[in-house]
Amino acid sequence: MLMAMLCMQGIQAQTKKEAFGFFDHLGLGVSVGTDGIGFDLATPVSDYAALRAGLSFWPKVKYSTNIDINDNNATLEPNVDIEGKLNIFDFKVLADFYPFKKSSFHLTTGVFFGKEELVSATNTSMFIKDPSKYGNLGLMLGNYRISTDRNGYIKADGKVNGVKPYVGLGFGRAVPKKHRLSVSCDLGVQFWGTPQLGAMTKDDWGNESYHKFKSSELDEYDDEDLKDALDKAEKFTVFPVLNIRLSGRIF
């Protein structure tokens, strides 16, 4: 209900019959939503289109959990504490299209540019019992060994496409017409591609390479929660975007 009321305010703010020309106004927008906190600059192309460019990000979020390790040689600790970090920071270029001159209803298309690394995880407790093995031993996932550094830490990350196309719709103009301030809302999706879990792995000859894991590669000895999480992540190819934006016309 609150979202609908805010959208209606954005519609009502477009009552003055003022024509927009080519880049003759500039607006500043601040948004909050599932894509994080956003800032952008906007300019009209005409009464029927506007361009936006800016950035959006999530505050640094950390999550701690514990995984079980099965080790027949008793070289590893049975339980390891893991800390994950969220890393969402995107630049965005968007185009709004207004099918009706007197309405603020719009269709949006564009692209988000950001890092491929969406989340990262590392151990906060040592899982190798013998410090002399740091840098040589690692955590087995399926047939692959995630290698440690010389201090006994491993790092894994979750990646999506660095270039994420976007389509959506909403109510409200990127640059207010009648008033200096207006509120708008948008609903759409980012296309992430297939998320991948990856890490540096080491084979029996000591050769290191970056490997992207699939849930099908894990076996019965791996942590069930990890397998379930990886299986669900691989199906999460699009990300829903819902945000509210406060727009101000600078000139």
PDB file of C-alpha atoms in Angstrom:
ATOM      1  CA  MET A   1       0.000   0.000   0.000  1.00  0.00           C
ATOM      2  CA  LEU A   2       2.866   2.373   0.843  1.00  0.00           C
ATOM      3  CA  MET A   3       4.512   1.597  -2.497  1.00  0.00           C
ATOM      4  CA  ALA A   4       1.264   2.342  -4.349  1.00  0.00           C
ATOM      5  CA  MET A   5       0.808   5.656  -2.522  1.00  0.00           C
ATOM      6  CA  LEU A   6       4.343   6.739  -3.370  1.00  0.00           C
ATOM      7  CA  CYS A   7       3.842   5.804  -7.007  1.00  0.00           C
ATOM      8  CA  MET A   8       0.616   7.801  -7.158  1.00  0.00           C
ATOM      9  CA  GLN A   9       2.457  10.825  -5.803  1.00  0.00           C
ATOM     10  CA  GLY A  10       4.940  10.455  -8.626  1.00  0.00           C
ATOM     11  CA  ILE A  11       2.081  10.314 -11.160  1.00  0.00           C
ATOM     12  CA  GLN A  12       0.342  13.354  -9.711  1.00  0.00           C
ATOM     13  CA  ALA A  13       3.573  15.347  -9.915  1.00  0.00           C
ATOM     14  CA  GLN A  14       3.409  15.251 -13.713  1.00  0.00           C
ATOM     15  CA  THR A  15       0.299  17.408 -14.179  1.00  0.00           C
ATOM     16  CA  LYS A  16       1.947  20.540 -15.624  1.00  0.00           C
ATOM     17  CA  LYS A  17       2.077  20.560 -19.443  1.00  0.00           C
ATOM     18  CA  GLU A  18       5.756  21.404 -19.809  1.00  0.00           C
ATOM     19  CA  ALA A  19       7.718  20.091 -22.768  1.00  0.00           C
ATOM     20  CA  PHE A  20      11.103  18.472 -22.257  1.00  0.00           C
ATOM     21  CA  GLY A  21      13.794  19.124 -24.815  1.00  0.00           C
ATOM     22  CA  PHE A  22      17.032  17.388 -25.681  1.00  0.00           C
ATOM     23  CA  PHE A  23      19.298  17.432 -22.590  1.00  0.00           C
ATOM     24  CA  ASP A  24      17.772  20.744 -21.385  1.00  0.00           C
ATOM     25  CA  HIS A  25      17.301  19.616 -17.756  1.00  0.00           C
ATOM     26  CA  LEU A  26      19.344  17.654 -15.214  1.00  0.00           C
ATOM     27  CA  GLY A  27      18.062  15.604 -12.296  1.00  0.00           C
ATOM     28  CA  LEU A  28      19.646  13.880  -9.320  1.00  0.00           C
ATOM     29  CA  GLY A  29      18.190  10.645  -7.942  1.00  0.00           C
ATOM     30  CA  VAL A  30      18.672   8.665  -4.728  1.00  0.00           C
ATOM     31  CA  SER A  31      17.183   5.171  -4.506  1.00  0.00           C
ATOM     32  CA  VAL A  32      16.953   2.239  -2.127  1.00  0.00           C
ATOM     33  CA  GLY A  33      15.811  -1.292  -2.933  1.00  0.00           C
ATOM     34  CA  THR A  34      16.895  -4.842  -3.618  1.00  0.00           C
ATOM     35  CA  ASP A  35      19.756  -3.575  -5.788  1.00  0.00           C
ATOM     36  CA  GLY A  36      21.062  -1.647  -2.782  1.00  0.00           C
ATOM     37  CA  ILE A  37      21.569   2.072  -2.292  1.00  0.00           C
ATOM     38  CA  GLY A  38      21.763   4.017  -5.538  1.00  0.00           C
ATOM     39  CA  PHE A  39      22.728   7.443  -6.853  1.00  0.00           C
ATOM     40  CA  ASP A  40      22.319   8.688 -10.403  1.00  0.00           C
ATOM     41  CA  LEU A  41      22.141  11.693 -12.693  1.00  0.00           C
ATOM     42  CA  ALA A  42      19.332  11.875 -15.247  1.00  0.00           C
ATOM     43  CA  THR A  43      18.491  14.028 -18.242  1.00  0.00           C
ATOM     44  CA  PRO A  44      15.468  14.019 -20.581  1.00  0.00           C
ATOM     45  CA  VAL A  45      15.861  13.290 -24.254  1.00  0.00           C
ATOM     46  CA  SER A  46      12.270  14.353 -24.954  1.00  0.00           C
ATOM     47  CA  ASP A  47       8.857  14.015 -23.330  1.00  0.00           C
ATOM     48  CA  TYR A  48       9.053  10.325 -24.205  1.00  0.00           C
ATOM     49  CA  ALA A  49      12.526   9.310 -23.053  1.00  0.00           C
ATOM     50  CA  ALA A  50      15.227   9.991 -20.454  1.00  0.00           C
ATOM     51  CA  LEU A  51      18.708   8.708 -19.707  1.00  0.00           C
ATOM     52  CA  ARG A  52      20.146   7.784 -16.298  1.00  0.00           C
ATOM     53  CA  ALA A  53      23.701   6.969 -15.232  1.00  0.00           C
ATOM     54  CA  GLY A  54      24.993   6.254 -11.742  1.00  0.00           C
ATOM     55  CA  LEU A  55      25.925   3.525  -9.292  1.00  0.00           C
ATOM     56  CA  SER A  56      24.325   1.198  -6.757  1.00  0.00           C
ATOM     57  CA  PHE A  57      25.848  -0.862  -3.968  1.00  0.00           C
ATOM     58  CA  TRP A  58      25.095  -2.974  -0.925  1.00  0.00           C
ATOM     59  CA  PRO A  59      26.798  -2.228   2.399  1.00  0.00           C
ATOM     60  CA  LYS A  60      29.410  -4.813   3.337  1.00  0.00           C
ATOM     61  CA  VAL A  61      27.476  -7.728   4.842  1.00  0.00           C
ATOM     62  CA  LYS A  62      29.184 -10.638   6.606  1.00  0.00           C
ATOM     63  CA  TYR A  63      27.749 -14.072   7.356  1.00  0.00           C
ATOM     64  CA  SER A  64      29.323 -16.786   9.529  1.00  0.00           C
ATOM     65  CA  THR A  65      28.600 -20.506   9.407  1.00  0.00           C
ATOM     66  CA  ASN A  66      30.189 -23.878  10.144  1.00  0.00           C
ATOM     67  CA  ILE A  67      30.885 -26.797   7.808  1.00  0.00           C
ATOM     68  CA  ASP A  68      31.573 -30.441   8.606  1.00  0.00           C
ATOM     69  CA  ILE A  69      34.676 -32.107   7.177  1.00  0.00           C
ATOM     70  CA  ASN A  70      35.161 -35.847   6.825  1.00  0.00           C
ATOM     71  CA  ASP A  71      38.832 -36.826   6.948  1.00  0.00           C
ATOM     72  CA  ASN A  72      39.952 -40.442   7.083  1.00  0.00           C
ATOM     73  CA  ASN A  73      43.595 -39.463   7.727  1.00  0.00           C
ATOM     74  CA  ALA A  74      42.815 -37.298  10.756  1.00  0.00           C
ATOM     75  CA  THR A  75      44.826 -34.393   9.313  1.00  0.00           C
ATOM     76  CA  LEU A  76      41.912 -31.967   9.348  1.00  0.00           C
ATOM     77  CA  GLU A  77      39.671 -30.519  12.036  1.00  0.00           C
ATOM     78  CA  PRO A  78      36.135 -31.996  11.850  1.00  0.00           C
ATOM     79  CA  ASN A  79      34.439 -28.571  12.012  1.00  0.00           C
ATOM     80  CA  VAL A  80      35.548 -25.330  10.378  1.00  0.00           C
ATOM     81  CA  ASP A  81      34.174 -21.819  10.861  1.00  0.00           C
ATOM     82  CA  ILE A  82      33.598 -19.971   7.600  1.00  0.00           C
ATOM     83  CA  GLU A  83      32.892 -16.272   7.056  1.00  0.00           C
ATOM     84  CA  GLY A  84      31.253 -14.994   3.883  1.00  0.00           C
ATOM     85  CA  LYS A  85      31.178 -11.412   2.590  1.00  0.00           C
ATOM     86  CA  LEU A  86      28.747  -9.798   0.159  1.00  0.00           C
ATOM     87  CA  ASN A  87      30.321  -7.641  -2.537  1.00  0.00           C
ATOM     88  CA  ILE A  88      27.765  -5.836  -4.745  1.00  0.00           C
ATOM     89  CA  PHE A  89      28.903  -2.606  -6.406  1.00  0.00           C
ATOM     90  CA  ASP A  90      27.637  -1.686  -9.872  1.00  0.00           C
ATOM     91  CA  PHE A  91      27.721   1.200 -12.300  1.00  0.00           C
ATOM     92  CA  LYS A  92      24.504   1.523 -14.262  1.00  0.00           C
ATOM     93  CA  VAL A  93      23.341   3.113 -17.502  1.00  0.00           C
ATOM     94  CA  LEU A  94      19.555   3.089 -18.018  1.00  0.00           C
ATOM     95  CA  ALA A  95      17.092   4.469 -20.556  1.00  0.00           C
ATOM     96  CA  ASP A  96      13.476   5.231 -19.583  1.00  0.00           C
ATOM     97  CA  PHE A  97      10.757   5.254 -22.257  1.00  0.00           C
ATOM     98  CA  TYR A  98       7.395   6.967 -21.582  1.00  0.00           C
ATOM     99  CA  PRO A  99       4.723   5.649 -23.971  1.00  0.00           C
ATOM    100  CA  PHE A 100       2.259   8.369 -22.920  1.00  0.00           C
ATOM    101  CA  LYS A 101       3.291  12.017 -22.832  1.00  0.00           C
ATOM    102  CA  LYS A 102       1.040  12.947 -19.891  1.00  0.00           C
ATOM    103  CA  SER A 103       1.782   9.831 -17.822  1.00  0.00           C
ATOM    104  CA  SER A 104       4.852   8.928 -15.790  1.00  0.00           C
ATOM    105  CA  PHE A 105       4.494   5.214 -16.550  1.00  0.00           C
ATOM    106  CA  HIS A 106       7.739   4.063 -18.112  1.00  0.00           C
ATOM    107  CA  LEU A 107       9.588   1.085 -19.511  1.00  0.00           C
ATOM    108  CA  THR A 108      13.291   0.810 -18.702  1.00  0.00           C
ATOM    109  CA  THR A 109      16.180  -0.997 -20.323  1.00  0.00           C
ATOM    110  CA  GLY A 110      19.887  -0.784 -19.675  1.00  0.00           C
ATOM    111  CA  VAL A 111      22.858  -2.508 -18.149  1.00  0.00           C
ATOM    112  CA  PHE A 112      24.675  -2.795 -14.802  1.00  0.00           C
ATOM    113  CA  PHE A 113      28.487  -3.094 -14.823  1.00  0.00           C
ATOM    114  CA  GLY A 114      30.200  -4.544 -11.765  1.00  0.00           C
ATOM    115  CA  LYS A 115      32.676  -7.052 -10.396  1.00  0.00           C
ATOM    116  CA  GLU A 116      32.151 -10.690 -11.224  1.00  0.00           C
ATOM    117  CA  GLU A 117      32.841 -11.639  -7.605  1.00  0.00           C
ATOM    118  CA  LEU A 118      29.498 -11.402  -5.811  1.00  0.00           C
ATOM    119  CA  VAL A 119      30.433 -13.122  -2.546  1.00  0.00           C
ATOM    120  CA  SER A 120      33.668 -14.447  -1.049  1.00  0.00           C
ATOM    121  CA  ALA A 121      34.285 -16.889   1.792  1.00  0.00           C
ATOM    122  CA  THR A 122      37.294 -17.833   3.888  1.00  0.00           C
ATOM    123  CA  ASN A 123      37.933 -19.921   6.976  1.00  0.00           C
ATOM    124  CA  THR A 124      38.188 -18.101  10.312  1.00  0.00           C
ATOM    125  CA  SER A 125      39.383 -21.203  12.172  1.00  0.00           C
ATOM    126  CA  MET A 126      42.240 -23.428  11.029  1.00  0.00           C
ATOM    127  CA  PHE A 127      41.147 -26.758   9.527  1.00  0.00           C
ATOM    128  CA  ILE A 128      44.613 -28.239   9.003  1.00  0.00           C
ATOM    129  CA  LYS A 129      45.935 -29.561  12.310  1.00  0.00           C
ATOM    130  CA  ASP A 130      49.625 -29.460  11.380  1.00  0.00           C
ATOM    131  CA  PRO A 131      50.857 -25.902  10.557  1.00  0.00           C
ATOM    132  CA  SER A 132      53.797 -27.349   8.636  1.00  0.00           C
ATOM    133  CA  LYS A 133      51.273 -28.494   6.003  1.00  0.00           C
ATOM    134  CA  TYR A 134      50.018 -24.949   5.295  1.00  0.00           C
ATOM    135  CA  GLY A 135      50.307 -24.202   1.574  1.00  0.00           C
ATOM    136  CA  ASN A 136      50.425 -27.895   0.673  1.00  0.00           C
ATOM    137  CA  LEU A 137      47.252 -29.485   2.015  1.00  0.00           C
ATOM    138  CA  GLY A 138      43.750 -28.235   1.286  1.00  0.00           C
ATOM    139  CA  LEU A 139      40.047 -28.866   1.590  1.00  0.00           C
ATOM    140  CA  MET A 140      38.706 -31.561  -0.740  1.00  0.00           C
ATOM    141  CA  LEU A 141      35.525 -30.821  -2.702  1.00  0.00           C
ATOM    142  CA  GLY A 142      34.694 -33.781  -4.885  1.00  0.00           C
ATOM    143  CA  ASN A 143      37.893 -34.599  -6.777  1.00  0.00           C
ATOM    144  CA  TYR A 144      39.403 -31.136  -6.284  1.00  0.00           C
ATOM    145  CA  ARG A 145      41.536 -29.807  -3.452  1.00  0.00           C
ATOM    146  CA  ILE A 146      41.103 -26.128  -2.520  1.00  0.00           C
ATOM    147  CA  SER A 147      44.641 -25.144  -1.638  1.00  0.00           C
ATOM    148  CA  THR A 148      45.587 -23.025   1.348  1.00  0.00           C
ATOM    149  CA  ASP A 149      48.010 -20.134   1.492  1.00  0.00           C
ATOM    150  CA  ARG A 150      51.103 -20.229   3.704  1.00  0.00           C
ATOM    151  CA  ASN A 151      49.035 -19.044   6.677  1.00  0.00           C
ATOM    152  CA  GLY A 152      46.490 -21.855   6.420  1.00  0.00           C
ATOM    153  CA  TYR A 153      43.643 -19.890   4.854  1.00  0.00           C
ATOM    154  CA  ILE A 154      41.576 -20.773   1.831  1.00  0.00           C
ATOM    155  CA  LYS A 155      39.359 -18.493  -0.234  1.00  0.00           C
ATOM    156  CA  ALA A 156      36.360 -19.361  -2.359  1.00  0.00           C
ATOM    157  CA  ASP A 157      34.105 -16.972  -4.219  1.00  0.00           C
ATOM    158  CA  GLY A 158      30.760 -16.859  -5.968  1.00  0.00           C
ATOM    159  CA  LYS A 159      30.723 -15.134  -9.349  1.00  0.00           C
ATOM    160  CA  VAL A 160      28.104 -13.880 -11.794  1.00  0.00           C
ATOM    161  CA  ASN A 161      28.457 -12.026 -15.072  1.00  0.00           C
ATOM    162  CA  GLY A 162      30.192  -8.678 -14.713  1.00  0.00           C
ATOM    163  CA  VAL A 163      27.820  -7.194 -17.307  1.00  0.00           C
ATOM    164  CA  LYS A 164      24.190  -7.585 -16.229  1.00  0.00           C
ATOM    165  CA  PRO A 165      21.440  -6.478 -18.667  1.00  0.00           C
ATOM    166  CA  TYR A 166      18.324  -4.974 -17.071  1.00  0.00           C
ATOM    167  CA  VAL A 167      14.669  -4.596 -18.100  1.00  0.00           C
ATOM    168  CA  GLY A 168      11.842  -3.194 -16.011  1.00  0.00           C
ATOM    169  CA  LEU A 169       8.876  -0.866 -15.678  1.00  0.00           C
ATOM    170  CA  GLY A 170       7.670   1.684 -13.179  1.00  0.00           C
ATOM    171  CA  PHE A 171       5.965   4.987 -12.393  1.00  0.00           C
ATOM    172  CA  GLY A 172       7.606   8.381 -12.012  1.00  0.00           C
ATOM    173  CA  ARG A 173       9.905  10.526 -14.133  1.00  0.00           C
ATOM    174  CA  ALA A 174      13.665  10.507 -13.782  1.00  0.00           C
ATOM    175  CA  VAL A 175      13.588  14.337 -14.002  1.00  0.00           C
ATOM    176  CA  PRO A 176      10.478  15.888 -12.333  1.00  0.00           C
ATOM    177  CA  LYS A 177       8.401  18.164 -14.542  1.00  0.00           C
ATOM    178  CA  LYS A 178       6.139  20.207 -12.285  1.00  0.00           C
ATOM    179  CA  HIS A 179       7.922  20.130  -8.929  1.00  0.00           C
ATOM    180  CA  ARG A 180      11.542  20.116  -7.878  1.00  0.00           C
ATOM    181  CA  LEU A 181      11.082  16.779  -6.088  1.00  0.00           C
ATOM    182  CA  SER A 182       9.084  13.642  -6.877  1.00  0.00           C
ATOM    183  CA  VAL A 183       8.992   9.974  -5.867  1.00  0.00           C
ATOM    184  CA  SER A 184       9.035   7.079  -8.309  1.00  0.00           C
ATOM    185  CA  CYS A 185       9.253   3.299  -8.143  1.00  0.00           C
ATOM    186  CA  ASP A 186      10.695   0.631 -10.431  1.00  0.00           C
ATOM    187  CA  LEU A 187      10.289  -3.123 -10.799  1.00  0.00           C
ATOM    188  CA  GLY A 188      12.518  -5.215 -13.025  1.00  0.00           C
ATOM    189  CA  VAL A 189      15.159  -7.931 -13.306  1.00  0.00           C
ATOM    190  CA  GLN A 190      18.915  -8.138 -13.801  1.00  0.00           C
ATOM    191  CA  PHE A 191      20.182 -11.054 -15.890  1.00  0.00           C
ATOM    192  CA  TRP A 192      23.115 -12.531 -13.965  1.00  0.00           C
ATOM    193  CA  GLY A 193      23.887 -15.634 -15.975  1.00  0.00           C
ATOM    194  CA  THR A 194      24.582 -18.882 -14.090  1.00  0.00           C
ATOM    195  CA  PRO A 195      26.276 -18.205 -10.726  1.00  0.00           C
ATOM    196  CA  GLN A 196      29.511 -20.126 -10.184  1.00  0.00           C
ATOM    197  CA  LEU A 197      31.416 -21.157  -7.065  1.00  0.00           C
ATOM    198  CA  GLY A 198      35.163 -21.064  -7.671  1.00  0.00           C
ATOM    199  CA  ALA A 199      38.474 -21.353  -5.842  1.00  0.00           C
ATOM    200  CA  MET A 200      42.171 -21.927  -6.379  1.00  0.00           C
ATOM    201  CA  THR A 201      42.804 -25.679  -6.495  1.00  0.00           C
ATOM    202  CA  LYS A 202      45.996 -27.726  -6.426  1.00  0.00           C
ATOM    203  CA  ASP A 203      46.541 -31.147  -7.989  1.00  0.00           C
ATOM    204  CA  ASP A 204      48.818 -33.954  -6.744  1.00  0.00           C
ATOM    205  CA  TRP A 205      51.801 -32.447  -8.591  1.00  0.00           C
ATOM    206  CA  GLY A 206      51.383 -29.046  -6.943  1.00  0.00           C
ATOM    207  CA  ASN A 207      49.969 -27.290 -10.008  1.00  0.00           C
ATOM    208  CA  GLU A 208      47.495 -24.536  -9.121  1.00  0.00           C
ATOM    209  CA  SER A 209      44.526 -23.394 -11.205  1.00  0.00           C
ATOM    210  CA  TYR A 210      41.220 -21.602 -10.670  1.00  0.00           C
ATOM    211  CA  HIS A 211      38.300 -24.037 -10.865  1.00  0.00           C
ATOM    212  CA  LYS A 212      34.566 -23.330 -11.099  1.00  0.00           C
ATOM    213  CA  PHE A 213      32.636 -25.975  -9.192  1.00  0.00           C
ATOM    214  CA  LYS A 214      29.287 -27.502 -10.068  1.00  0.00           C
ATOM    215  CA  SER A 215      26.957 -29.188  -7.610  1.00  0.00           C
ATOM    216  CA  SER A 216      27.225 -32.411  -9.638  1.00  0.00           C
ATOM    217  CA  GLU A 217      30.975 -32.577  -8.879  1.00  0.00           C
ATOM    218  CA  LEU A 218      30.467 -32.889  -5.111  1.00  0.00           C
ATOM    219  CA  ASP A 219      30.166 -36.365  -3.629  1.00  0.00           C
ATOM    220  CA  GLU A 220      28.673 -38.050  -0.551  1.00  0.00           C
ATOM    221  CA  TYR A 221      31.627 -36.988   1.609  1.00  0.00           C
ATOM    222  CA  ASP A 222      31.005 -33.271   1.131  1.00  0.00           C
ATOM    223  CA  ASP A 223      28.882 -31.096   3.410  1.00  0.00           C
ATOM    224  CA  GLU A 224      25.169 -31.490   2.608  1.00  0.00           C
ATOM    225  CA  ASP A 225      24.383 -27.815   3.273  1.00  0.00           C
ATOM    226  CA  LEU A 226      27.114 -26.766   0.847  1.00  0.00           C
ATOM    227  CA  LYS A 227      25.804 -29.063  -1.879  1.00  0.00           C
ATOM    228  CA  ASP A 228      22.259 -27.811  -1.371  1.00  0.00           C
ATOM    229  CA  ALA A 229      23.348 -24.159  -1.438  1.00  0.00           C
ATOM    230  CA  LEU A 230      25.394 -24.659  -4.599  1.00  0.00           C
ATOM    231  CA  ASP A 231      22.544 -26.457  -6.331  1.00  0.00           C
ATOM    232  CA  LYS A 232      20.123 -23.609  -5.559  1.00  0.00           C
ATOM    233  CA  ALA A 233      22.629 -20.912  -6.540  1.00  0.00           C
ATOM    234  CA  GLU A 234      23.075 -22.418 -10.004  1.00  0.00           C
ATOM    235  CA  LYS A 235      19.341 -21.887 -10.667  1.00  0.00           C
ATOM    236  CA  PHE A 236      19.408 -18.211  -9.603  1.00  0.00           C
ATOM    237  CA  THR A 237      20.098 -16.736 -13.054  1.00  0.00           C
ATOM    238  CA  VAL A 238      18.021 -13.542 -12.709  1.00  0.00           C
ATOM    239  CA  PHE A 239      17.882 -11.078  -9.832  1.00  0.00           C
ATOM    240  CA  PRO A 240      14.634  -9.170  -9.065  1.00  0.00           C
ATOM    241  CA  VAL A 241      14.991  -5.415  -8.642  1.00  0.00           C
ATOM    242  CA  LEU A 242      12.431  -3.374  -6.703  1.00  0.00           C
ATOM    243  CA  ASN A 243      13.319   0.120  -5.553  1.00  0.00           C
ATOM    244  CA  ILE A 244      11.955   3.518  -4.566  1.00  0.00           C
ATOM    245  CA  ARG A 245      13.661   6.608  -5.962  1.00  0.00           C
ATOM    246  CA  LEU A 246      13.595  10.231  -4.786  1.00  0.00           C
ATOM    247  CA  SER A 247      14.253  12.506  -7.747  1.00  0.00           C
ATOM    248  CA  GLY A 248      15.204  16.182  -7.717  1.00  0.00           C
ATOM    249  CA  ARG A 249      15.518  18.559 -10.670  1.00  0.00           C
ATOM    250  CA  ILE A 250      18.755  20.570 -10.460  1.00  0.00           C
ATOM    251  CA  PHE A 251      17.865  22.872 -13.401  1.00  0.00           C
TER     252      PHE A 251
END
